Structure formats: structure tokens, C-alpha cells
């Protein structure tokens, strides 16, 4: 008992709290989530310009107080941006529908994804308070270990010669832990890396502005990453009964090499107005070429706060409840899973020392 008290004394003096936080967001703009990794059945909405898939997941377990924080983290990011033609052709073939004769399909696709774990340290680096104005700046540094890699750049085209037949030619640069484009068994690579974040919080009377820059700088250094630098060529026939005959060829280079992967920044800005009755916030998350604007309305009650959030790009509606020690939120584009194309989930728990 004495040993335990001595061990906990430094943390007790700091007056901070242990915490666990988890959040995940996944969305696409074409197909129900429940079918996107399988047969692409369900209601299909052809994209206006590009087929987009986003996935962010983040788990943190650690300790924090007003001045610093330290935590163990697990993060995964996935970004897919493909041409409208790529999406249309994939859906048509998977559903054994008639092709548009003589249509030329653009097969452009970019894929970036990773899973990492590591340690994250945060420190308040600036604090200003005078009258009604408050400004605080925090910096964060993470040391990372890469666990899973997906990086692809595809350029090519396909041509439908009749309603059942198409051919394609494409060039692909691909780094991976698992090859999802054709059958090839490889040893998974690993990586070490780092990232740096910064958050700026300002408050003036009833107004506040927050800016969070995640991965403002960040890289993963993959060692012996499997890669394919290949040309894909195929004459594929779609039989009337839905069966498909394939005649693909793959040629080029396969091997292993080092890869320096830049971790793309995520920048979230929020402008809020707050009074005793409600809080309203206008926000935007920018990642690569995608913006996710959203509006949040919070209503405080006696011991908790309820909020409703609407994200406009993927039309995700999220509801949440929180108090001083716990929060939970869940959201989706549509409560009907057969047609829903986005999902948002998260929780947090805090325990004071």
C-alpha cells in the first residue's frame, strides 16, 4: 500500500486525469457501406466527378492535464479517389449489367492507407489571458510504428466493344502489405516514423475559434516494402448468365524497396458561438482535396450536454451525449443500412487522479 501511494504521488500532485478516446469515420459517395467490400449490390449512385472513400480511426489511451499529455495511440487512415468511370465500370461488371458499347472508361485511381501505433506527447507552448481574450497553443509529437501499408497510383482506360465484352490497359505503381489487385503473397513490411500536430484555441467573450492541424509534418519510413510497377492488360468477357471469363496479363517489375511515405495533414477549423442556452459551431475538416463542412448545435442540460451535428459532403447526421467524464456519439447518412453510405462512431472516458 505504501509503495502504491509513493508511485501515484507525482500524478496526484499534477491533478490530471487518465483517459481513453476513440473515434471512427468511414464514408463513400457511391455504394452502401455494407456492400462496398463485396459484391457492390444495393442502391448505386454514380459519382458526379470522382468516386471517393474516406476512413479515419483513432484510439488514444493515456494521461493529460492542463499543460501536457502522453498517450498510446493506434491510428488508421484510408483515402481512395477514383474516376467516375472506374466506379461505373466496377458496378456494371459486378452486377452483370450490360455495358455501354464503345464507351471509353477512364481508370484513374489513387489509394493511400496505413495503420500505425505509437506514443504521443503533448505540451502547452503558449498561453495568454487578458480581460475577455484567451489564447492557448499546444504542440504534439508522435513516434510511430507502421503496421500496414497501401499505396497505389493507377492510370489507364477500358473500352466496351459490346454489351458483354470489354478490354483494358493500365499502368500501376503499387506498394502494399497485402496485394488486393492480383494474387501475390508477400511478407508484410514495417516502418518507423513521426508526426507533429498543433492546436490553437482562442476565445473572446461568447465566441471561440479553434484550429487543429494533425500531421502538419509527418513521415513513415518503410523498409523492404513490397511493390509492383506493372502494366495490366486484359480481354474480359461477361457471359449472359452473370459468369465472367478472364484473360488477364500482368507484366513489369515486382520486388522490395524502401519507401518514404508522407502522412497527409488533416486540418480542422471551428468557429463557435456560445451562451447559457445553446452553442452553435461551424466547422470544416480539410484532407487532401476533400472538404468536410459540418454544423453542430449543442444544448446543455443539468448534468450533461446533447448535440446534433450535420456533415454536408457525405450527409452524415450525428447525435451525441456527454458530461464531464464521458461522451458518446453515433451517426450515419441513413438509418437504413441497406442504403447507408457513411458511419460515425466514438466515445471517451476520463478518470481523475
Coordinates of C-alpha atoms in Angstrom, one line a residue:
X1 CA 0.0 0.0 0.0
X2 CA 2.9 2.3 0.8
X3 CA 4.6 1.5 -2.5
X4 CA 1.4 2.3 -4.4
X5 CA 1.0 5.7 -2.7
X6 CA 4.6 6.7 -3.4
X7 CA 4.2 5.7 -7.0
X8 CA 1.0 7.7 -7.5
X9 CA 2.1 10.8 -5.6
X10 CA 3.6 12.7 -8.7
X11 CA 0.4 12.1 -10.7
X12 CA -1.8 13.1 -7.8
X13 CA 0.1 16.4 -7.4
X14 CA -0.4 17.1 -11.1
X15 CA -4.2 17.0 -10.8
X16 CA -4.8 15.5 -14.2
X17 CA -6.8 12.6 -15.5
X18 CA -6.4 9.3 -17.3
X19 CA -8.4 9.0 -20.5
X20 CA -9.4 6.7 -23.3
X21 CA -10.7 8.2 -26.6
X22 CA -11.9 6.5 -29.7
X23 CA -13.4 7.9 -32.9
X24 CA -14.0 6.5 -36.4
X25 CA -15.5 7.9 -39.6
X26 CA -16.0 6.0 -42.8
X27 CA -17.8 7.1 -45.9
X28 CA -18.1 6.9 -49.7
X29 CA -20.2 8.6 -52.3
X30 CA -21.4 5.7 -54.4
X31 CA -22.5 2.4 -52.8
X32 CA -23.9 1.2 -49.4
X33 CA -21.1 0.6 -46.9
X34 CA -22.3 -2.9 -46.2
X35 CA -21.7 -3.9 -49.8
X36 CA -18.6 -1.9 -50.7
X37 CA -16.1 -4.6 -49.9
X38 CA -18.1 -7.4 -51.5
X39 CA -20.5 -7.5 -54.5
X40 CA -21.4 -3.8 -54.7
X41 CA -25.1 -4.7 -54.6
X42 CA -27.7 -2.2 -53.4
X43 CA -28.6 1.2 -54.5
X44 CA -25.8 2.7 -56.6
X45 CA -25.3 6.5 -57.1
X46 CA -23.0 7.3 -59.9
X47 CA -20.5 10.0 -58.7
X48 CA -20.6 13.4 -60.3
X49 CA -16.8 13.6 -60.8
X50 CA -14.9 11.2 -58.6
X51 CA -15.5 8.1 -56.6
X52 CA -14.3 8.8 -53.0
X53 CA -13.7 6.7 -50.0
X54 CA -12.6 8.0 -46.6
X55 CA -11.8 6.2 -43.4
X56 CA -10.3 7.7 -40.2
X57 CA -9.9 5.8 -37.0
X58 CA -8.1 6.9 -33.9
X59 CA -7.7 5.3 -30.4
X60 CA -5.8 7.0 -27.6
X61 CA -5.2 5.8 -24.1
X62 CA -3.2 8.0 -21.7
X63 CA -2.9 10.8 -19.2
X64 CA -3.4 14.5 -19.5
X65 CA -3.7 17.7 -17.5
X66 CA -3.9 21.4 -18.5
X67 CA -0.3 21.6 -19.6
X68 CA 0.8 18.2 -21.0
X69 CA -0.4 14.8 -22.2
X70 CA 1.1 11.5 -23.0
X71 CA -0.8 8.6 -24.7
X72 CA -0.5 5.3 -26.5
X73 CA -2.2 5.6 -30.0
X74 CA -3.5 3.4 -32.8
X75 CA -4.5 5.2 -36.0
X76 CA -5.7 4.1 -39.4
X77 CA -6.3 6.3 -42.5
X78 CA -7.7 5.3 -45.9
X79 CA -8.2 7.5 -48.9
X80 CA -9.4 6.4 -52.3
X81 CA -10.1 8.7 -55.2
X82 CA -11.0 7.2 -58.5
X83 CA -12.6 8.4 -61.7
X84 CA -16.4 8.3 -62.1
X85 CA -15.8 5.8 -65.0
X86 CA -13.8 3.5 -62.7
X87 CA -16.8 3.3 -60.3
X88 CA -19.3 2.9 -63.1
X89 CA -17.4 0.1 -64.7
X90 CA -16.8 -1.7 -61.5
X91 CA -20.5 -1.6 -60.5
X92 CA -21.7 -2.7 -64.0
X93 CA -19.4 -5.7 -64.1
X94 CA -20.0 -6.8 -60.5
X95 CA -23.8 -6.6 -61.2
X96 CA -23.5 -8.3 -64.6
X97 CA -25.3 -5.4 -66.3
X98 CA -25.0 -4.5 -69.9
X99 CA -22.0 -2.4 -70.8
X100 CA -22.4 0.8 -72.9
X101 CA -21.0 -0.2 -76.3
X102 CA -18.0 1.8 -77.5
X103 CA -17.7 3.7 -74.2
X104 CA -14.2 4.5 -73.1
X105 CA -13.7 4.3 -69.4
X106 CA -11.0 6.3 -67.5
X107 CA -9.5 4.0 -65.0
X108 CA -7.6 6.6 -62.9
X109 CA -7.3 5.7 -59.2
X110 CA -5.2 6.8 -56.2
X111 CA -5.1 4.9 -53.0
X112 CA -3.4 5.7 -49.7
X113 CA -3.8 3.8 -46.5
X114 CA -1.9 2.9 -43.4
X115 CA -2.2 1.6 -39.8
X116 CA 0.2 2.8 -37.2
X117 CA 0.7 2.6 -33.4
X118 CA 2.9 4.6 -31.2
X119 CA 3.4 7.2 -28.4
X120 CA 2.1 10.7 -28.5
X121 CA 3.3 13.6 -26.3
X122 CA 1.6 17.0 -26.0
X123 CA 2.7 20.2 -24.3
X124 CA 1.1 23.6 -23.9
X125 CA 3.6 26.0 -25.6
X126 CA 1.8 29.3 -25.3
X127 CA -0.9 30.8 -23.1
X128 CA -2.4 34.3 -23.0
X129 CA -5.3 35.6 -21.0
X130 CA -6.4 39.2 -20.6
X131 CA -9.8 40.6 -19.9
X132 CA -12.2 38.6 -22.2
X133 CA -9.5 37.3 -24.6
X134 CA -7.9 33.9 -24.2
X135 CA -5.3 32.2 -26.5
X136 CA -3.6 28.9 -26.0
X137 CA -1.4 26.9 -28.2
X138 CA -0.4 23.2 -27.8
X139 CA 2.1 21.1 -29.7
X140 CA 2.1 17.4 -30.1
X141 CA 4.8 14.9 -31.3
X142 CA 4.2 11.2 -32.1
X143 CA 6.7 8.4 -32.6
X144 CA 5.1 5.8 -34.8
X145 CA 5.5 2.2 -35.9
X146 CA 3.9 1.4 -39.2
X147 CA 1.9 -1.9 -39.3
X148 CA 0.0 -1.9 -42.6
X149 CA 0.6 -0.2 -46.0
X150 CA -1.4 0.5 -49.1
X151 CA -0.3 3.0 -51.7
X152 CA -1.4 2.8 -55.4
X153 CA -1.4 5.0 -58.4
X154 CA -3.2 3.6 -61.5
X155 CA -3.6 5.2 -64.9
X156 CA -5.3 3.6 -67.8
X157 CA -8.5 3.1 -69.8
X158 CA -11.1 0.4 -70.7
X159 CA -13.2 0.0 -73.8
X160 CA -16.5 -1.8 -74.1
X161 CA -16.7 -3.4 -77.6
X162 CA -20.2 -4.7 -77.0
X163 CA -22.7 -5.1 -74.1
X164 CA -20.8 -8.1 -72.7
X165 CA -17.1 -7.5 -73.6
X166 CA -14.5 -5.0 -72.5
X167 CA -10.8 -4.7 -72.6
X168 CA -8.4 -2.6 -70.5
X169 CA -4.9 -1.3 -70.4
X170 CA -3.4 0.3 -67.3
X171 CA -0.1 1.1 -65.6
X172 CA 0.1 0.6 -61.8
X173 CA 2.6 1.7 -59.2
X174 CA 1.7 -0.1 -56.0
X175 CA 3.2 -0.6 -52.5
X176 CA 1.5 -2.9 -50.1
X177 CA 1.4 -5.2 -47.1
X178 CA -1.2 -7.2 -48.9
X179 CA -1.8 -7.2 -52.7
X180 CA -5.5 -6.6 -53.3
X181 CA -5.3 -6.2 -57.1
X182 CA -4.0 -9.7 -58.1
X183 CA -2.9 -12.8 -56.3
X184 CA 0.6 -12.4 -54.8
X185 CA 1.8 -13.5 -51.3
X186 CA 4.3 -11.2 -49.7
X187 CA 6.0 -10.6 -46.3
X188 CA 4.5 -7.6 -44.5
X189 CA 6.8 -4.6 -44.2
X190 CA 7.2 -2.5 -41.1
X191 CA 8.1 1.2 -40.7
X192 CA 9.2 3.8 -38.2
X193 CA 8.1 7.4 -38.4
X194 CA 6.9 10.5 -36.7
X195 CA 4.3 13.2 -36.9
X196 CA 3.8 16.7 -35.4
X197 CA 0.4 18.3 -34.6
X198 CA -0.5 21.8 -33.4
X199 CA -3.8 23.2 -31.9
X200 CA -4.7 26.8 -31.5
X201 CA -7.6 27.8 -29.3
X202 CA -8.9 31.3 -29.0
X203 CA -11.8 32.7 -27.1
X204 CA -13.3 36.2 -26.9
X205 CA -16.5 36.7 -24.9
X206 CA -19.1 34.4 -26.4
X207 CA -17.1 33.5 -29.4
X208 CA -14.3 31.0 -30.0
X209 CA -12.1 29.8 -32.8
X210 CA -10.2 26.5 -32.8
X211 CA -7.7 25.3 -35.3
X212 CA -6.3 21.7 -35.2
X213 CA -3.6 20.7 -37.6
X214 CA -2.9 17.0 -37.4
X215 CA 0.2 15.6 -39.2
X216 CA 1.4 19.1 -40.0
X217 CA 4.7 17.3 -40.6
X218 CA 4.9 13.5 -40.7
X219 CA 6.5 10.6 -42.5
X220 CA 6.6 6.8 -42.4
X221 CA 9.9 5.2 -43.4
X222 CA 9.0 1.7 -44.8
X223 CA 11.8 -0.9 -45.0
X224 CA 11.6 -3.6 -47.7
X225 CA 8.1 -2.6 -48.8
X226 CA 6.7 -5.0 -51.5
X227 CA 6.0 -3.1 -54.7
X228 CA 4.6 -3.7 -58.2
X229 CA 5.5 -1.5 -61.1
X230 CA 3.4 -3.2 -63.7
X231 CA 1.3 -3.0 -66.8
X232 CA -2.1 -4.6 -66.7
X233 CA -3.8 -5.8 -69.9
X234 CA -6.9 -7.9 -70.2
X235 CA -9.7 -9.0 -72.5
X236 CA -12.6 -9.8 -70.3
X237 CA -15.9 -11.3 -71.4
X238 CA -19.1 -11.1 -69.3
X239 CA -21.3 -14.1 -70.0
X240 CA -25.1 -13.5 -70.2
X241 CA -25.7 -15.7 -67.1
X242 CA -23.5 -13.5 -65.0
X243 CA -20.4 -15.6 -65.1
X244 CA -17.2 -13.8 -66.2
X245 CA -14.3 -15.2 -68.2
X246 CA -11.0 -13.5 -67.6
X247 CA -7.9 -13.4 -69.8
X248 CA -5.6 -11.0 -67.9
X249 CA -1.9 -10.4 -68.3
X250 CA 0.4 -8.7 -65.8
X251 CA 4.0 -7.8 -66.7
X252 CA 6.6 -5.4 -65.3
X253 CA 8.6 -5.4 -62.0
X254 CA 7.9 -6.8 -58.6
X255 CA 10.2 -6.6 -55.6
X256 CA 11.0 -4.7 -52.4
X257 CA 12.3 -1.3 -51.8
X258 CA 12.4 1.5 -49.2
X259 CA 9.5 4.0 -49.2
X260 CA 9.3 7.4 -47.6
X261 CA 5.6 8.0 -47.2
X262 CA 4.3 11.4 -46.3
X263 CA 1.4 11.4 -43.8
X264 CA -1.1 13.8 -45.3
X265 CA -2.3 16.6 -42.9
X266 CA -5.8 16.9 -41.6
X267 CA -6.8 20.4 -40.7
X268 CA -10.0 21.2 -38.7
X269 CA -11.2 24.7 -38.2
X270 CA -14.2 25.6 -36.0
X271 CA -15.9 28.9 -35.2
X272 CA -18.4 28.8 -32.3
X273 CA -20.9 31.0 -30.5
X274 CA -21.9 30.0 -27.0
X275 CA -24.4 31.3 -24.4
X276 CA -26.2 29.9 -21.5
X277 CA -28.8 28.2 -23.6
X278 CA -27.0 26.7 -26.6
X279 CA -23.8 26.5 -28.6
X280 CA -23.6 26.6 -32.3
X281 CA -20.4 25.7 -34.3
X282 CA -19.4 25.9 -38.0
X283 CA -16.5 23.6 -38.9
X284 CA -14.6 22.2 -41.8
X285 CA -12.2 19.3 -42.0
X286 CA -9.8 19.5 -44.9
X287 CA -7.9 16.4 -46.1
X288 CA -6.1 16.2 -49.4
X289 CA -8.6 17.5 -52.0
X290 CA -11.7 16.9 -49.8
X291 CA -13.5 19.3 -47.5
X292 CA -16.0 18.1 -44.9
X293 CA -18.0 21.1 -43.7
X294 CA -20.3 20.4 -40.7
X295 CA -22.5 22.3 -38.3
X296 CA -23.0 21.4 -34.7
X297 CA -25.7 22.5 -32.2
X298 CA -25.2 21.8 -28.5
X299 CA -27.9 22.1 -25.8
X300 CA -26.7 21.9 -22.2
X301 CA -28.9 20.2 -19.6
X302 CA -28.4 19.9 -15.8
X303 CA -25.7 17.2 -15.8
X304 CA -25.0 16.5 -19.5
X305 CA -25.0 18.1 -22.9
X306 CA -26.8 16.9 -26.0
X307 CA -25.7 17.8 -29.5
X308 CA -26.7 17.3 -33.1
X309 CA -24.2 17.5 -36.0
X310 CA -24.7 17.5 -39.7
X311 CA -21.8 16.9 -42.2
X312 CA -22.7 18.1 -45.7
X313 CA -20.3 16.3 -48.0
X314 CA -21.5 12.7 -47.2
X315 CA -24.7 13.9 -45.5
X316 CA -23.8 12.3 -42.1
X317 CA -26.1 13.1 -39.2
X318 CA -24.5 12.5 -35.8
X319 CA -26.0 12.7 -32.3
X320 CA -24.0 12.8 -29.1
X321 CA -24.3 13.0 -25.3
X322 CA -21.5 14.0 -22.9
X323 CA -20.8 15.0 -19.4
X324 CA -17.6 15.8 -17.5
X325 CA -16.3 12.2 -17.6
X326 CA -17.9 10.5 -20.5
X327 CA -19.1 11.1 -24.1
X328 CA -20.6 9.0 -26.8
X329 CA -21.7 9.8 -30.4
X330 CA -23.0 7.9 -33.3
X331 CA -24.0 9.0 -36.8
X332 CA -24.9 7.8 -40.3
X333 CA -26.1 9.1 -43.6
X334 CA -29.2 7.0 -43.4
X335 CA -30.6 4.7 -40.6
X336 CA -31.4 2.1 -43.2
X337 CA -28.2 0.0 -43.5
X338 CA -29.2 -1.2 -47.0
X339 CA -28.6 2.2 -48.4
X340 CA -26.4 4.0 -45.8
X341 CA -23.0 5.2 -47.1
X342 CA -21.4 6.7 -44.1
X343 CA -20.9 5.8 -40.4
X344 CA -19.5 7.9 -37.5
X345 CA -18.8 6.4 -34.0
X346 CA -16.9 7.5 -31.0
X347 CA -16.6 7.6 -27.2
X348 CA -14.4 8.9 -24.5
X349 CA -13.9 8.3 -20.8
X350 CA -12.0 10.4 -18.3
X351 CA -11.0 9.4 -14.7
X352 CA -9.3 12.0 -12.4
X353 CA -6.2 11.1 -10.4

